[in-house]
Amino acid sequence: RLCALESALTAPVRDPDGNSRSIAVLVWVKNATKTVEDHGSLLRDLAAAARRAGSIAARAWLVELDWWAAVAGTPLEEFSRERARRGDWGLFGSQNQADALRLALVYRYGGCYADLDTY
């Protein structure tokens, strides 16, 4: 999965007229401190690869996830509250919760979502 992040950070980004454009990659994590502790050297390697590729316009941020802030004001807020109240996200709980989060973020910020294994 981090290979896809490296590709996003190092790929030249141009608009239809050939002008360079900036990109931003947000990586939503549960605990940014732990993520850096566990994967710091890999994250530094990704940053170095982006610099080597001349992709100075690319930026990546680790963003700590606040579940309730992410779903607040979206159609998934009440659904999430009901699931939390019942303590049940279904047979595939983590995947269902992750899917709900993706939908809430696209609803809130726009854009599109694609799994890293989407071709």
XYZ file of N, CA, C and O in Angstrom:
476
model
N 0.813 -1.192 0.000
C 0.000 0.000 0.000
C 0.855 1.254 0.000
O 0.497 2.237 -0.611
N 1.981 1.204 0.707
C 2.839 2.381 0.722
C 3.482 2.609 -0.636
O 3.878 3.718 -0.948
N 3.551 1.570 -1.462
C 4.051 1.738 -2.826
C 3.132 2.689 -3.600
O 3.601 3.535 -4.350
N 1.826 2.572 -3.391
C 0.884 3.481 -4.052
C 1.068 4.902 -3.549
O 0.979 5.863 -4.316
N 1.361 5.055 -2.259
C 1.626 6.376 -1.705
C 2.890 6.958 -2.334
O 2.925 8.123 -2.712
N 3.922 6.130 -2.482
C 5.150 6.603 -3.130
C 4.860 7.036 -4.559
O 5.338 8.070 -5.012
N 4.056 6.276 -5.275
C 3.714 6.645 -6.653
C 3.002 7.989 -6.699
O 3.290 8.832 -7.551
N 2.076 8.199 -5.775
C 1.345 9.464 -5.750
C 2.263 10.634 -5.446
O 2.116 11.722 -5.999
N 3.245 10.410 -4.578
C 4.135 11.499 -4.174
C 5.205 11.808 -5.217
O 5.714 12.918 -5.261
N 5.558 10.830 -6.021
C 6.667 11.043 -6.953
C 6.222 11.261 -8.398
O 7.019 11.661 -9.233
N 4.961 11.014 -8.701
C 4.494 11.165 -10.073
C 4.416 12.637 -10.454
O 4.009 13.473 -9.652
N 4.816 12.969 -11.672
C 4.630 14.351 -12.121
C 3.137 14.630 -12.290
O 2.409 13.807 -12.838
N 2.704 15.738 -11.782
C 1.284 16.086 -11.862
C 1.157 17.320 -12.749
O 1.719 18.369 -12.458
N 0.427 17.163 -13.846
C 0.252 18.258 -14.792
C -1.217 18.389 -15.159
O -1.932 17.407 -15.266
N -1.632 19.624 -15.381
C -2.996 19.842 -15.845
C -3.028 19.624 -17.358
O -1.997 19.376 -17.987
N -4.207 19.691 -17.988
C -4.296 19.450 -19.439
C -3.436 20.392 -20.283
O -3.078 20.073 -21.414
N -3.085 21.574 -19.747
C -2.241 22.510 -20.490
C -0.757 22.268 -20.269
O 0.075 23.006 -20.780
N -0.412 21.241 -19.469
C 0.985 20.914 -19.231
C 1.620 21.644 -18.066
O 2.819 21.525 -17.839
N 0.843 22.416 -17.320
C 1.386 23.136 -16.161
C 1.498 22.213 -14.952
O 0.616 21.388 -14.716
N 2.582 22.370 -14.172
C 2.756 21.578 -12.951
C 1.681 21.952 -11.944
O 1.314 23.114 -11.816
N 1.209 20.968 -11.234
C 0.187 21.171 -10.206
C 0.622 20.486 -8.921
O 1.328 19.483 -8.946
N 0.176 21.027 -7.829
C 0.456 20.430 -6.529
C -0.545 19.315 -6.249
O -1.671 19.346 -6.722
N -0.090 18.347 -5.474
C -1.011 17.332 -4.985
C -0.833 17.238 -3.478
O 0.191 17.649 -2.926
N -1.842 16.720 -2.836
C -1.772 16.484 -1.397
C -2.281 15.077 -1.129
O -3.251 14.637 -1.735
N -1.590 14.392 -0.261
C -1.995 13.048 0.139
C -2.237 13.082 1.640
O -1.332 13.417 2.408
N -3.459 12.774 2.039
C -3.786 12.691 3.459
C -3.824 11.225 3.847
O -4.480 10.431 3.184
N -3.116 10.882 4.899
C -3.128 9.521 5.423
C -3.803 9.591 6.780
O -3.244 10.136 7.728
N -5.028 9.074 6.865
C -5.796 9.111 8.109
C -5.352 7.946 8.970
O -5.378 6.804 8.529
N -4.913 8.246 10.187
C -4.437 7.214 11.103
C -5.125 7.377 12.453
O -5.621 8.452 12.792
N -5.116 6.303 13.219
C -5.724 6.342 14.540
C -4.827 7.087 15.525
O -5.300 7.799 16.390
N -3.507 6.897 15.400
C -2.558 7.488 16.336
C -1.291 7.881 15.561
O -0.478 7.023 15.225
N -1.132 9.171 15.279
C -0.002 9.637 14.467
C 1.334 9.344 15.143
O 2.292 8.941 14.481
N 1.412 9.522 16.453
C 2.669 9.278 17.167
C 3.094 7.824 17.004
O 4.243 7.541 16.686
N 2.169 6.896 17.197
C 2.492 5.471 17.057
C 2.846 5.132 15.614
O 3.751 4.344 15.364
N 2.157 5.735 14.660
C 2.458 5.479 13.255
C 3.888 5.905 12.931
O 4.625 5.180 12.265
N 4.290 7.059 13.420
C 5.661 7.537 13.182
C 6.661 6.625 13.899
O 7.698 6.276 13.340
N 6.343 6.236 15.130
C 7.243 5.327 15.863
C 7.413 4.005 15.120
O 8.514 3.493 14.997
N 6.302 3.450 14.630
C 6.340 2.142 13.970
C 6.871 2.189 12.546
O 7.451 1.221 12.068
N 6.650 3.309 11.838
C 6.974 3.365 10.407
C 7.791 4.597 10.019
O 7.820 4.955 8.850
N 8.438 5.231 10.997
C 9.157 6.476 10.742
C 10.195 6.379 9.643
O 10.273 7.247 8.769
N 10.996 5.305 9.650
C 12.054 5.206 8.632
C 11.438 5.047 7.242
O 11.927 5.618 6.272
N 10.349 4.313 7.138
C 9.679 4.151 5.852
C 9.088 5.476 5.375
O 9.204 5.834 4.202
N 8.495 6.239 6.296
C 7.942 7.546 5.929
C 9.045 8.499 5.475
O 8.871 9.243 4.514
N 10.196 8.451 6.140
C 11.332 9.295 5.714
C 11.819 8.873 4.332
O 12.171 9.712 3.510
N 11.849 7.566 4.072
C 12.259 7.079 2.751
C 11.302 7.566 1.658
O 11.734 7.928 0.570
N 10.005 7.582 1.964
C 9.031 8.081 0.988
C 9.253 9.562 0.700
O 9.201 9.993 -0.450
N 9.512 10.334 1.751
C 9.769 11.769 1.560
C 11.021 11.976 0.718
O 11.052 12.839 -0.170
N 12.060 11.185 0.972
C 13.297 11.297 0.193
C 13.049 10.932 -1.266
O 13.567 11.582 -2.171
N 12.237 9.907 -1.512
C 11.928 9.505 -2.894
C 11.199 10.628 -3.623
O 11.480 10.911 -4.788
N 10.288 11.300 -2.941
C 9.560 12.409 -3.560
C 10.522 13.542 -3.903
O 10.440 14.128 -4.982
N 11.452 13.834 -3.000
C 12.438 14.902 -3.275
C 13.332 14.521 -4.453
O 13.596 15.336 -5.324
N 13.789 13.270 -4.487
C 14.646 12.813 -5.586
C 13.924 12.923 -6.925
O 14.517 13.216 -7.949
N 12.626 12.670 -6.911
C 11.841 12.727 -8.149
C 11.541 14.165 -8.544
O 10.939 14.405 -9.583
N 11.948 15.117 -7.713
C 11.686 16.514 -8.022
C 10.247 16.897 -7.779
O 9.761 17.901 -8.289
N 9.561 16.104 -6.982
C 8.143 16.345 -6.723
C 7.982 17.237 -5.499
O 7.371 16.863 -4.519
N 8.565 18.447 -5.583
C 8.518 19.329 -4.415
C 7.123 19.867 -4.167
O 6.834 20.364 -3.095
N 6.231 19.742 -5.165
C 4.868 20.232 -4.975
C 4.017 19.226 -4.201
O 2.953 19.553 -3.726
N 4.497 17.982 -4.100
C 3.722 16.950 -3.414
C 3.898 17.078 -1.910
O 4.988 17.323 -1.421
N 2.818 16.915 -1.207
C 2.846 16.977 0.247
C 2.035 15.815 0.794
O 0.984 15.472 0.256
N 2.511 15.228 1.872
C 1.774 14.165 2.541
C 1.645 14.523 4.010
O 2.585 15.048 4.613
N 0.490 14.277 4.548
C 0.256 14.556 5.961
C -0.347 13.340 6.624
O -1.207 12.667 6.049
N 0.090 13.082 7.848
C -0.594 12.122 8.706
C -1.640 12.909 9.474
O -1.327 13.919 10.090
N -2.858 12.470 9.414
C -3.952 13.164 10.084
C -4.598 12.193 11.061
O -5.030 11.103 10.653
N -4.628 12.570 12.337
C -5.286 11.703 13.310
C -6.789 11.753 13.104
O -7.377 12.816 12.964
N -7.380 10.604 13.093
C -8.801 10.476 12.840
C -9.610 10.727 14.100
O -9.366 10.132 15.141
N -10.563 11.616 14.004
C -11.571 11.806 15.038
C -12.875 11.332 14.401
O -13.495 12.046 13.615
N -13.257 10.095 14.717
C -14.393 9.457 14.068
C -15.634 10.339 14.082
O -16.276 10.558 13.059
N -15.989 10.849 15.278
C -17.246 11.588 15.400
C -17.193 12.925 14.664
O -18.199 13.366 14.116
N -16.040 13.536 14.607
C -15.918 14.776 13.823
C -16.038 14.457 12.334
O -16.610 15.232 11.568
N -15.506 13.308 11.909
C -15.552 12.934 10.495
C -16.968 12.669 10.015
O -17.327 13.027 8.892
N -17.803 12.044 10.860
C -19.155 11.706 10.414
C -20.190 12.774 10.786
O -21.317 12.726 10.290
N -19.804 13.739 11.624
C -20.758 14.771 12.061
C -21.330 15.529 10.866
O -20.600 15.928 9.959
N -22.641 15.686 10.850
C -23.289 16.440 9.784
C -23.417 15.701 8.471
O -23.801 16.285 7.463
N -23.086 14.414 8.454
C -23.239 13.618 7.236
C -24.394 12.642 7.439
O -24.819 12.398 8.571
N -24.895 12.059 6.367
C -25.955 11.060 6.517
C -25.516 9.852 7.353
O -26.350 9.111 7.849
N -24.222 9.657 7.528
C -23.737 8.507 8.295
C -23.646 8.773 9.790
O -23.334 7.867 10.549
N -23.912 9.989 10.221
C -23.797 10.292 11.649
C -24.776 9.457 12.475
O -24.369 8.779 13.433
N -26.046 9.473 12.130
C -27.030 8.719 12.907
C -26.791 7.220 12.792
O -26.899 6.479 13.758
N -26.445 6.770 11.588
C -26.117 5.356 11.375
C -24.979 4.947 12.307
O -25.034 3.899 12.965
N -23.933 5.777 12.383
C -22.775 5.474 13.231
C -23.164 5.471 14.702
O -22.715 4.617 15.469
N -23.983 6.426 15.099
C -24.431 6.472 16.504
C -25.229 5.217 16.864
O -25.061 4.650 17.940
N -26.095 4.771 15.953
C -26.873 3.563 16.202
C -25.964 2.341 16.311
O -26.127 1.509 17.193
N -25.006 2.239 15.398
C -24.061 1.103 15.449
C -23.243 1.140 16.740
O -23.023 0.106 17.357
N -22.787 2.324 17.149
C -22.008 2.446 18.385
C -22.884 2.099 19.593
O -22.419 1.419 20.522
N -24.121 2.540 19.570
C -25.050 2.258 20.666
C -25.264 0.746 20.806
O -25.268 0.204 21.905
N -25.404 0.078 19.663
C -25.604 -1.376 19.680
C -24.292 -2.132 19.864
O -24.312 -3.321 20.179
N -23.168 -1.440 19.604
C -21.871 -2.124 19.678
C -21.715 -3.174 18.594
O -21.054 -4.186 18.786
N -22.316 -2.928 17.444
C -22.338 -3.922 16.378
C -22.159 -3.267 15.017
O -23.017 -2.509 14.572
N -21.049 -3.573 14.370
C -20.805 -3.085 13.008
C -20.964 -4.220 12.002
O -20.558 -4.107 10.861
N -21.533 -5.335 12.442
C -21.778 -6.448 11.537
C -20.626 -7.435 11.503
O -19.616 -7.290 12.198
N -20.797 -8.451 10.674
C -19.825 -9.531 10.569
C -18.430 -9.021 10.201
O -17.433 -9.480 10.737
N -18.354 -8.063 9.304
C -17.070 -7.499 8.878
C -16.925 -6.102 9.477
O -16.800 -5.112 8.754
N -16.945 -6.019 10.798
C -16.994 -4.759 11.529
C -15.989 -3.712 11.101
O -16.351 -2.581 10.793
N -14.705 -4.063 11.074
C -13.682 -3.068 10.716
C -13.854 -2.567 9.294
O -13.724 -1.381 9.037
N -14.136 -3.497 8.371
C -14.322 -3.088 6.981
C -15.566 -2.207 6.839
O -15.541 -1.222 6.104
N -16.647 -2.553 7.538
C -17.862 -1.743 7.466
C -17.614 -0.344 8.013
O -18.074 0.647 7.437
N -16.884 -0.262 9.110
C -16.594 1.039 9.705
C -15.696 1.854 8.775
O -15.906 3.049 8.580
N -14.710 1.210 8.173
C -13.821 1.906 7.242
C -14.591 2.401 6.016
O -14.375 3.523 5.550
N -15.506 1.572 5.501
C -16.325 1.992 4.356
C -17.186 3.193 4.721
O -17.316 4.144 3.937
N -17.787 3.167 5.915
C -18.614 4.293 6.359
C -17.768 5.560 6.458
O -18.201 6.643 6.049
N -16.562 5.438 6.973
C -15.676 6.601 7.080
C -15.341 7.157 5.701
O -15.392 8.362 5.482
N -15.014 6.295 4.767
C -14.693 6.747 3.405
C -15.864 7.519 2.795
O -15.675 8.577 2.198
N -17.053 6.974 2.951
C -18.232 7.656 2.417
C -18.432 9.018 3.076
O -18.738 10.011 2.399
N -18.248 9.077 4.397
C -18.427 10.351 5.107
C -17.404 11.384 4.641
O -17.735 12.559 4.452
N -16.153 10.965 4.444
C -15.110 11.911 4.016
C -15.348 12.410 2.599
O -15.170 13.595 2.318
N -15.767 11.524 1.698
C -16.072 11.959 0.329
C -17.295 12.870 0.346
O -17.333 13.885 -0.361
N -18.282 12.547 1.161
C -19.473 13.401 1.282
C -19.080 14.796 1.756
O -19.526 15.790 1.220
N -18.204 14.852 2.772
C -17.814 16.131 3.365
C -16.877 16.943 2.465
O -17.045 18.130 2.275
N -15.858 16.294 1.900
C -14.817 17.026 1.180
C -14.911 16.911 -0.336
O -14.200 17.610 -1.051
N -15.746 16.006 -0.834
C -15.826 15.799 -2.272
C -14.702 14.908 -2.756
O -13.980 14.314 -1.967
N -14.555 14.803 -4.030
C -13.501 13.974 -4.597
C -14.007 12.577 -4.883
O -15.196 12.347 -5.073
N -13.087 11.651 -4.923
C -13.449 10.258 -5.167
C -12.572 9.382 -4.302
O -11.536 9.817 -3.804
N -12.979 8.158 -4.130
C -12.210 7.206 -3.350
C -11.908 6.010 -4.232
O -12.783 5.559 -4.985
N -10.693 5.510 -4.160
C -10.335 4.283 -4.864
C -9.417 3.475 -3.961
O -8.493 4.023 -3.363
N -9.694 2.188 -3.844
C -8.803 1.312 -3.096
C -7.456 1.279 -3.795
O -7.366 1.477 -5.006
N -6.428 0.970 -3.027
C -5.091 0.911 -3.617
C -4.949 -0.251 -4.583
O -4.046 -0.275 -5.384
N -5.860 -1.213 -4.506
C -5.789 -2.318 -5.448
C -6.770 -2.160 -6.609
O -7.066 -3.079 -7.323
N -7.257 -0.923 -6.811
C -8.143 -0.637 -7.937
C -7.300 -0.414 -9.182
O -6.309 0.288 -9.148
N -7.685 -1.007 -10.279
C -6.909 -0.871 -11.516
C -7.644 -0.018 -12.496
O -8.790 0.006 -12.622
